[in-house]
Amino acid sequence: HVHRTSLVASAALSGRHGQAILLKNEHQQITGSFKLRGATNTVLSLSEDERRRGVAAASTGNHGRALAHAAEAAGARAVICMSSLVPDNKIEAIRALGAEIRIVGDSQDDAQVEVDRLVAEDGLVEVPPFDRAEVIAGQGTLGLEILEDAPGLEAVLVPLSGGGLIAGVALAVKTISPKTRVIGVCMERGAAMVACLAAGKPVAVEELETLADSLGGGIGLANRYTFSMVRELVDETVLLSEREIAGGIVHAYREEREVIEGAAAVGIAAVLAGKFRPAGPTAIVLSGKNIDRSAEHTSE
Ligand SMILES: *Cc1c(COP(=O)(O)O)cnc(C)c1O
């Protein structure tokens, strides 16, 4: 159902640091991000009846794309709710993957109200982007692949937002190789999980504009799984400036010949900025390629 993506040494980064630095090319996943793993695992775990009623989500980004594709592949109905402010190209991209689109209100909150209604009145199953066991387990398959390809890793660098990706990867990695360190990386601007770890509980964090747009948003005040898993399993977190994230995107393009989005560039950026110093073989997860090109169109 998903690609087994490659793990490839970066000559540029390995040469600079005198350690093997490997890139997990998950931006080459179908639909352009790892989110397909969790969405697919969740859709395939539904009962026949649930699959018929369908799945719903309010994401217009990588999770929405992934859920639309996973549902289509499994013959399940998918309804993606979005606000009237979502640009046409994003709507069409998700419609093209086979999902039904509901346009409601003019905010993400309005779209979520419609998801809640579909769940309550029509019996659809909400598939959240990170805080569900099947989603976390699906993302964890990426960690299994990394360790199969590179058993003796000293560290794995993982982009961190709601924590579904790092929770799954860390559980897989620590189960197989307890000594391998798992490092979460995100932007300084609106680092929700890091603020929650500092507070000792899920707290509301203001969302700010960032190049790492797929890392925006909170972890949910009623967080059930990812907060405690991150607290238990993640060894360290690193925060990056916008300039440092830009450096990661540029390095990926110039030196690795890969187009990745800001959220996916944070691992490379942490190494380039000297905020993570590799002390042994290190894997960096490149999590997605869906860079927002709207700024480019505006300037054209
Ligand atoms: C969703 C996403 C992340 C963050 O994943 P979480 O499970 O929310 O921590 C990182 N990179 C990309 C490209 C994403 O789409």
Short mmCIF file of C-alpha atoms and ligand atoms in Angstrom, two decimals:
data_model
loop_
_atom_site.label_atom_id
_atom_site.label_comp_id
_atom_site.label_asym_id
_atom_site.label_seq_id
_atom_site.Cartn_x
_atom_site.Cartn_y
_atom_site.Cartn_z
CA HIS A 1 0.00 0.00 0.00
CA VAL A 2 2.95 2.38 0.51
CA HIS A 3 6.46 2.70 -0.93
CA ARG A 4 9.39 1.36 1.03
CA THR A 5 11.43 4.55 0.66
CA SER A 6 15.22 4.53 0.33
CA LEU A 7 17.83 5.34 2.99
CA VAL A 8 20.79 6.92 1.21
CA ALA A 9 24.09 8.37 2.48
CA SER A 10 24.51 12.10 1.95
CA ALA A 11 28.04 12.59 0.62
CA ALA A 12 27.94 16.30 1.42
CA LEU A 13 26.82 15.94 5.05
CA SER A 14 28.86 12.79 5.78
CA GLY A 15 32.03 14.44 4.43
CA ARG A 16 31.52 17.56 6.49
CA HIS A 17 30.96 15.73 9.79
CA GLY A 18 33.15 12.65 9.43
CA GLN A 19 30.17 10.41 10.28
CA ALA A 20 27.82 8.45 8.03
CA ILE A 21 24.74 10.68 7.62
CA LEU A 22 21.86 8.91 5.92
CA LEU A 23 18.73 10.48 4.45
CA LYS A 24 15.41 8.60 4.67
CA ASN A 25 13.74 9.76 1.46
CA GLU A 26 10.16 9.68 2.72
CA HIS A 27 9.29 12.77 0.68
CA GLN A 28 9.26 10.30 -2.23
CA GLN A 29 6.30 8.49 -0.60
CA ILE A 30 3.01 8.33 -2.57
CA THR A 31 1.08 11.62 -1.96
CA GLY A 32 4.40 13.23 -1.01
CA SER A 33 4.63 12.51 2.72
CA PHE A 34 4.81 9.82 5.42
CA LYS A 35 1.20 10.60 6.42
CA LEU A 36 0.08 7.90 3.98
CA ARG A 37 1.47 5.22 6.32
CA GLY A 38 -0.74 6.17 9.27
CA ALA A 39 -3.80 6.90 7.13
CA THR A 40 -3.46 3.56 5.32
CA ASN A 41 -3.00 1.57 8.53
CA THR A 42 -6.05 3.24 10.04
CA VAL A 43 -8.32 2.74 7.02
CA LEU A 44 -7.27 -0.92 6.73
CA SER A 45 -8.05 -1.50 10.41
CA LEU A 46 -11.67 -0.33 10.08
CA SER A 47 -14.54 -2.81 10.09
CA GLU A 48 -16.42 -3.47 6.85
CA ASP A 49 -19.28 -1.37 8.17
CA GLU A 50 -17.06 1.56 9.19
CA ARG A 51 -15.36 1.52 5.81
CA ARG A 52 -18.74 1.82 4.11
CA ARG A 53 -19.82 4.76 6.30
CA GLY A 54 -16.51 6.41 5.58
CA VAL A 55 -13.72 8.44 7.13
CA ALA A 56 -13.55 12.19 7.72
CA ALA A 57 -10.88 14.79 8.47
CA ALA A 58 -10.46 18.55 8.37
CA SER A 59 -6.92 18.63 6.98
CA THR A 60 -6.15 20.40 3.71
CA GLY A 61 -2.49 19.46 3.86
CA ASN A 62 -0.51 16.24 3.83
CA HIS A 63 -2.94 14.38 6.11
CA GLY A 64 -5.93 15.24 3.92
CA ARG A 65 -4.14 14.04 0.81
CA ALA A 66 -3.01 10.87 2.51
CA LEU A 67 -6.44 10.01 3.89
CA ALA A 68 -8.11 10.67 0.54
CA HIS A 69 -5.66 8.34 -1.21
CA ALA A 70 -5.76 5.63 1.47
CA ALA A 71 -9.57 5.58 1.45
CA GLU A 72 -9.75 5.47 -2.35
CA ALA A 73 -7.26 2.58 -2.43
CA ALA A 74 -9.28 0.64 0.16
CA GLY A 75 -12.66 1.36 -1.45
CA ALA A 76 -13.75 3.46 1.53
CA ARG A 77 -15.65 6.73 1.42
CA ALA A 78 -13.62 9.81 2.50
CA VAL A 79 -15.02 13.24 3.31
CA ILE A 80 -12.51 16.07 3.71
CA CYS A 81 -13.94 19.25 5.26
CA MET A 82 -12.36 22.62 4.60
CA SER A 83 -13.13 26.31 4.94
CA SER A 84 -14.01 28.64 2.07
CA LEU A 85 -10.57 30.27 2.47
CA VAL A 86 -8.73 27.19 1.21
CA PRO A 87 -7.22 27.91 -2.25
CA ASP A 88 -8.73 26.11 -5.28
CA ASN A 89 -5.53 24.25 -6.13
CA LYS A 90 -5.50 22.57 -2.70
CA ILE A 91 -9.19 21.65 -3.00
CA GLU A 92 -8.71 20.18 -6.47
CA ALA A 93 -5.63 18.19 -5.41
CA ILE A 94 -7.64 16.42 -2.70
CA ARG A 95 -10.72 15.97 -4.91
CA ALA A 96 -8.50 14.41 -7.58
CA LEU A 97 -7.46 11.76 -5.03
CA GLY A 98 -11.08 10.63 -4.86
CA ALA A 99 -12.39 12.34 -1.71
CA GLU A 100 -15.71 14.14 -1.27
CA ILE A 101 -15.15 17.79 -0.36
CA ARG A 102 -17.33 19.81 2.05
CA ILE A 103 -16.72 23.56 2.10
CA VAL A 104 -18.00 25.04 5.37
CA GLY A 105 -17.50 28.40 7.07
CA ASP A 106 -14.36 30.44 6.95
CA SER A 107 -12.00 28.83 9.43
CA GLN A 108 -10.39 25.50 10.27
CA ASP A 109 -12.61 25.42 13.39
CA ASP A 110 -15.76 25.59 11.21
CA ALA A 111 -14.44 22.70 9.12
CA GLN A 112 -13.86 20.71 12.30
CA VAL A 113 -17.47 21.36 13.42
CA GLU A 114 -18.63 19.71 10.18
CA VAL A 115 -16.35 16.71 10.84
CA ASP A 116 -17.85 16.39 14.33
CA ARG A 117 -21.34 16.53 12.80
CA LEU A 118 -20.51 13.83 10.22
CA VAL A 119 -19.23 11.61 13.02
CA ALA A 120 -22.24 12.23 15.31
CA GLU A 121 -25.04 12.18 12.73
CA ASP A 122 -23.79 10.06 9.83
CA GLY A 123 -21.51 7.63 11.67
CA LEU A 124 -18.31 8.50 9.84
CA VAL A 125 -14.98 7.71 11.54
CA GLU A 126 -12.73 10.68 12.17
CA VAL A 127 -9.11 9.94 11.32
CA PRO A 128 -6.98 12.51 13.16
CA PRO A 129 -3.53 13.46 11.83
CA PHE A 130 -1.51 12.11 14.78
CA ASP A 131 -3.32 11.18 18.02
CA ARG A 132 -4.66 7.71 17.25
CA ALA A 133 -2.97 4.36 17.88
CA GLU A 134 -3.32 3.06 14.29
CA VAL A 135 -1.93 6.33 12.92
CA ILE A 136 1.11 6.19 15.23
CA ALA A 137 1.70 2.52 14.41
CA GLY A 138 1.55 3.27 10.69
CA GLN A 139 4.12 6.05 10.98
CA GLY A 140 6.27 3.65 13.02
CA THR A 141 6.83 1.44 9.95
CA LEU A 142 9.20 4.16 8.78
CA GLY A 143 11.34 3.52 11.87
CA LEU A 144 11.34 -0.24 11.19
CA GLU A 145 12.59 0.38 7.65
CA ILE A 146 15.38 2.69 8.85
CA LEU A 147 16.72 0.11 11.32
CA GLU A 148 16.45 -2.74 8.80
CA ASP A 149 18.63 -0.74 6.43
CA ALA A 150 21.03 0.69 9.05
CA PRO A 151 21.06 -1.41 12.26
CA GLY A 152 23.86 0.38 14.16
CA LEU A 153 22.60 3.95 14.21
CA GLU A 154 23.69 6.35 16.94
CA ALA A 155 20.82 8.78 16.30
CA VAL A 156 17.69 9.41 14.24
CA LEU A 157 16.50 12.99 13.60
CA VAL A 158 12.73 13.32 13.14
CA PRO A 159 10.54 16.38 12.38
CA LEU A 160 8.18 17.01 15.30
CA SER A 161 4.72 18.60 15.37
CA GLY A 162 1.78 16.69 16.86
CA GLY A 163 4.18 13.84 17.45
CA GLY A 164 2.55 10.96 15.57
CA LEU A 165 5.60 10.49 13.39
CA ILE A 166 8.20 10.62 16.15
CA ALA A 167 6.09 8.55 18.59
CA GLY A 168 5.80 5.71 16.07
CA VAL A 169 9.42 5.94 14.95
CA ALA A 170 10.73 6.17 18.52
CA LEU A 171 8.69 3.16 19.67
CA ALA A 172 10.03 1.09 16.77
CA VAL A 173 13.62 2.30 17.20
CA LYS A 174 13.80 1.97 21.00
CA THR A 175 12.22 -1.50 20.90
CA ILE A 176 14.82 -2.82 18.45
CA SER A 177 17.82 -0.66 19.35
CA PRO A 178 17.46 0.97 22.81
CA LYS A 179 20.81 2.78 22.54
CA THR A 180 19.87 4.66 19.36
CA ARG A 181 18.94 8.22 20.28
CA VAL A 182 15.77 9.78 18.86
CA ILE A 183 15.88 13.56 18.37
CA GLY A 184 12.79 15.70 17.63
CA VAL A 185 13.32 18.82 15.54
CA CYS A 186 10.95 21.73 14.96
CA MET A 187 10.76 25.47 14.39
CA GLU A 188 11.12 28.04 17.17
CA ARG A 189 7.94 29.76 15.96
CA GLY A 190 5.03 27.86 17.53
CA ALA A 191 6.85 24.76 18.80
CA ALA A 192 3.76 23.24 20.43
CA MET A 193 5.09 19.89 21.66
CA VAL A 194 8.24 21.45 23.12
CA ALA A 195 6.10 23.98 25.04
CA CYS A 196 3.91 21.13 26.33
CA LEU A 197 6.95 19.11 27.46
CA ALA A 198 8.19 22.17 29.36
CA ALA A 199 4.74 22.68 30.95
CA GLY A 200 4.48 18.99 31.84
CA LYS A 201 1.05 18.74 30.18
CA PRO A 202 -0.72 19.62 26.91
CA VAL A 203 -1.13 23.42 26.70
CA ALA A 204 -2.44 25.80 24.04
CA VAL A 205 0.31 27.36 21.92
CA GLU A 206 -0.17 30.24 19.50
CA GLU A 207 0.25 29.18 15.86
CA LEU A 208 2.65 31.40 13.91
CA GLU A 209 3.51 31.56 10.24
CA THR A 210 6.58 29.47 9.44
CA LEU A 211 8.46 27.96 6.51
CA ALA A 212 7.82 24.61 8.20
CA ASP A 213 4.06 25.00 7.68
CA SER A 214 3.34 21.26 8.06
CA LEU A 215 4.67 21.50 11.62
CA GLY A 216 2.14 24.17 12.66
CA GLY A 217 -0.77 23.64 15.07
CA GLY A 218 -1.21 22.33 18.60
CA ILE A 219 -1.14 18.80 20.03
CA GLY A 220 -4.72 18.98 21.40
CA LEU A 221 -5.55 19.72 25.04
CA ALA A 222 -7.16 16.27 25.29
CA ASN A 223 -4.07 14.56 23.83
CA ARG A 224 -4.24 10.82 24.53
CA TYR A 225 -1.10 9.18 23.12
CA THR A 226 1.58 11.31 21.52
CA PHE A 227 2.41 13.62 24.43
CA SER A 228 3.21 10.80 26.85
CA MET A 229 5.02 8.76 24.19
CA VAL A 230 7.20 11.71 23.22
CA ARG A 231 7.95 12.42 26.89
CA GLU A 232 9.00 8.81 27.48
CA LEU A 233 10.78 7.93 24.25
CA VAL A 234 12.35 11.07 22.76
CA ASP A 235 15.86 11.86 24.03
CA GLU A 236 16.19 15.49 22.98
CA THR A 237 14.47 18.28 21.05
CA VAL A 238 16.06 20.95 18.85
CA LEU A 239 14.48 24.28 17.84
CA LEU A 240 15.35 26.16 14.66
CA SER A 241 15.06 29.70 13.33
CA GLU A 242 13.36 30.40 9.99
CA ARG A 243 16.76 31.17 8.45
CA GLU A 244 18.13 27.81 9.58
CA ILE A 245 15.11 25.99 8.10
CA ALA A 246 15.62 27.85 4.82
CA GLY A 247 19.23 26.64 4.89
CA GLY A 248 17.99 23.06 5.12
CA ILE A 249 15.67 23.44 2.11
CA VAL A 250 18.45 25.04 0.06
CA HIS A 251 20.99 22.35 1.04
CA ALA A 252 18.56 19.60 0.03
CA TYR A 253 18.04 21.23 -3.36
CA ARG A 254 21.64 22.20 -4.16
CA GLU A 255 23.60 19.34 -2.61
CA GLU A 256 21.17 16.42 -2.57
CA ARG A 257 19.11 17.37 -5.64
CA GLU A 258 15.90 16.85 -3.65
CA VAL A 259 12.90 19.19 -3.39
CA ILE A 260 11.56 19.00 0.16
CA GLU A 261 9.21 21.20 2.17
CA GLY A 262 10.26 23.23 5.22
CA ALA A 263 8.94 20.70 7.72
CA ALA A 264 11.05 18.02 6.06
CA ALA A 265 14.22 20.12 6.06
CA VAL A 266 14.54 20.56 9.84
CA GLY A 267 16.79 17.52 10.39
CA ILE A 268 19.32 18.66 7.80
CA ALA A 269 19.00 22.21 9.16
CA ALA A 270 19.76 21.07 12.73
CA VAL A 271 23.00 19.45 11.56
CA LEU A 272 24.00 22.40 9.35
CA ALA A 273 23.34 24.87 12.18
CA GLY A 274 25.49 22.85 14.60
CA LYS A 275 22.50 22.38 16.92
CA PHE A 276 22.86 18.63 16.56
CA ARG A 277 26.41 17.27 16.35
CA PRO A 278 26.55 13.72 14.92
CA ALA A 279 28.63 11.46 17.20
CA GLY A 280 28.06 8.33 15.09
CA PRO A 281 26.00 7.08 12.16
CA THR A 282 22.89 9.28 11.95
CA ALA A 283 19.66 9.00 9.96
CA ILE A 284 17.63 12.09 9.06
CA VAL A 285 13.95 11.72 8.10
CA LEU A 286 12.92 13.85 5.09
CA SER A 287 9.19 13.78 5.78
CA GLY A 288 7.51 15.45 2.79
CA LYS A 289 7.87 17.29 -0.49
CA ASN A 290 4.66 19.36 -0.66
CA ILE A 291 6.30 22.77 -0.44
CA ASP A 292 3.75 25.61 -0.65
CA ARG A 293 4.26 27.21 -4.03
CA SER A 294 1.67 29.95 -3.58
CA ALA A 295 4.35 32.60 -2.87
CA GLU A 296 5.98 31.66 -6.15
CA HIS A 297 2.69 32.19 -8.04
CA THR A 298 2.08 35.52 -6.33
CA SER A 299 5.41 36.84 -7.55
CA GLU A 300 4.85 35.62 -11.12
C1 LIG B 1 2.59 16.10 9.56
C2 LIG B 1 3.99 16.34 9.13
C3 LIG B 1 5.06 16.37 10.06
C4 LIG B 1 4.86 16.25 11.55
O1 LIG B 1 4.28 15.05 11.94
P1 LIG B 1 3.60 14.87 13.38
O2 LIG B 1 3.15 13.47 13.42
O3 LIG B 1 2.46 15.86 13.46
O4 LIG B 1 4.66 15.20 14.39
C5 LIG B 1 6.35 16.52 9.57
N1 LIG B 1 6.59 16.68 8.25
C6 LIG B 1 5.60 16.68 7.34
C7 LIG B 1 5.95 16.86 5.91
C8 LIG B 1 4.26 16.50 7.74
O5 LIG B 1 3.28 16.50 6.82
#
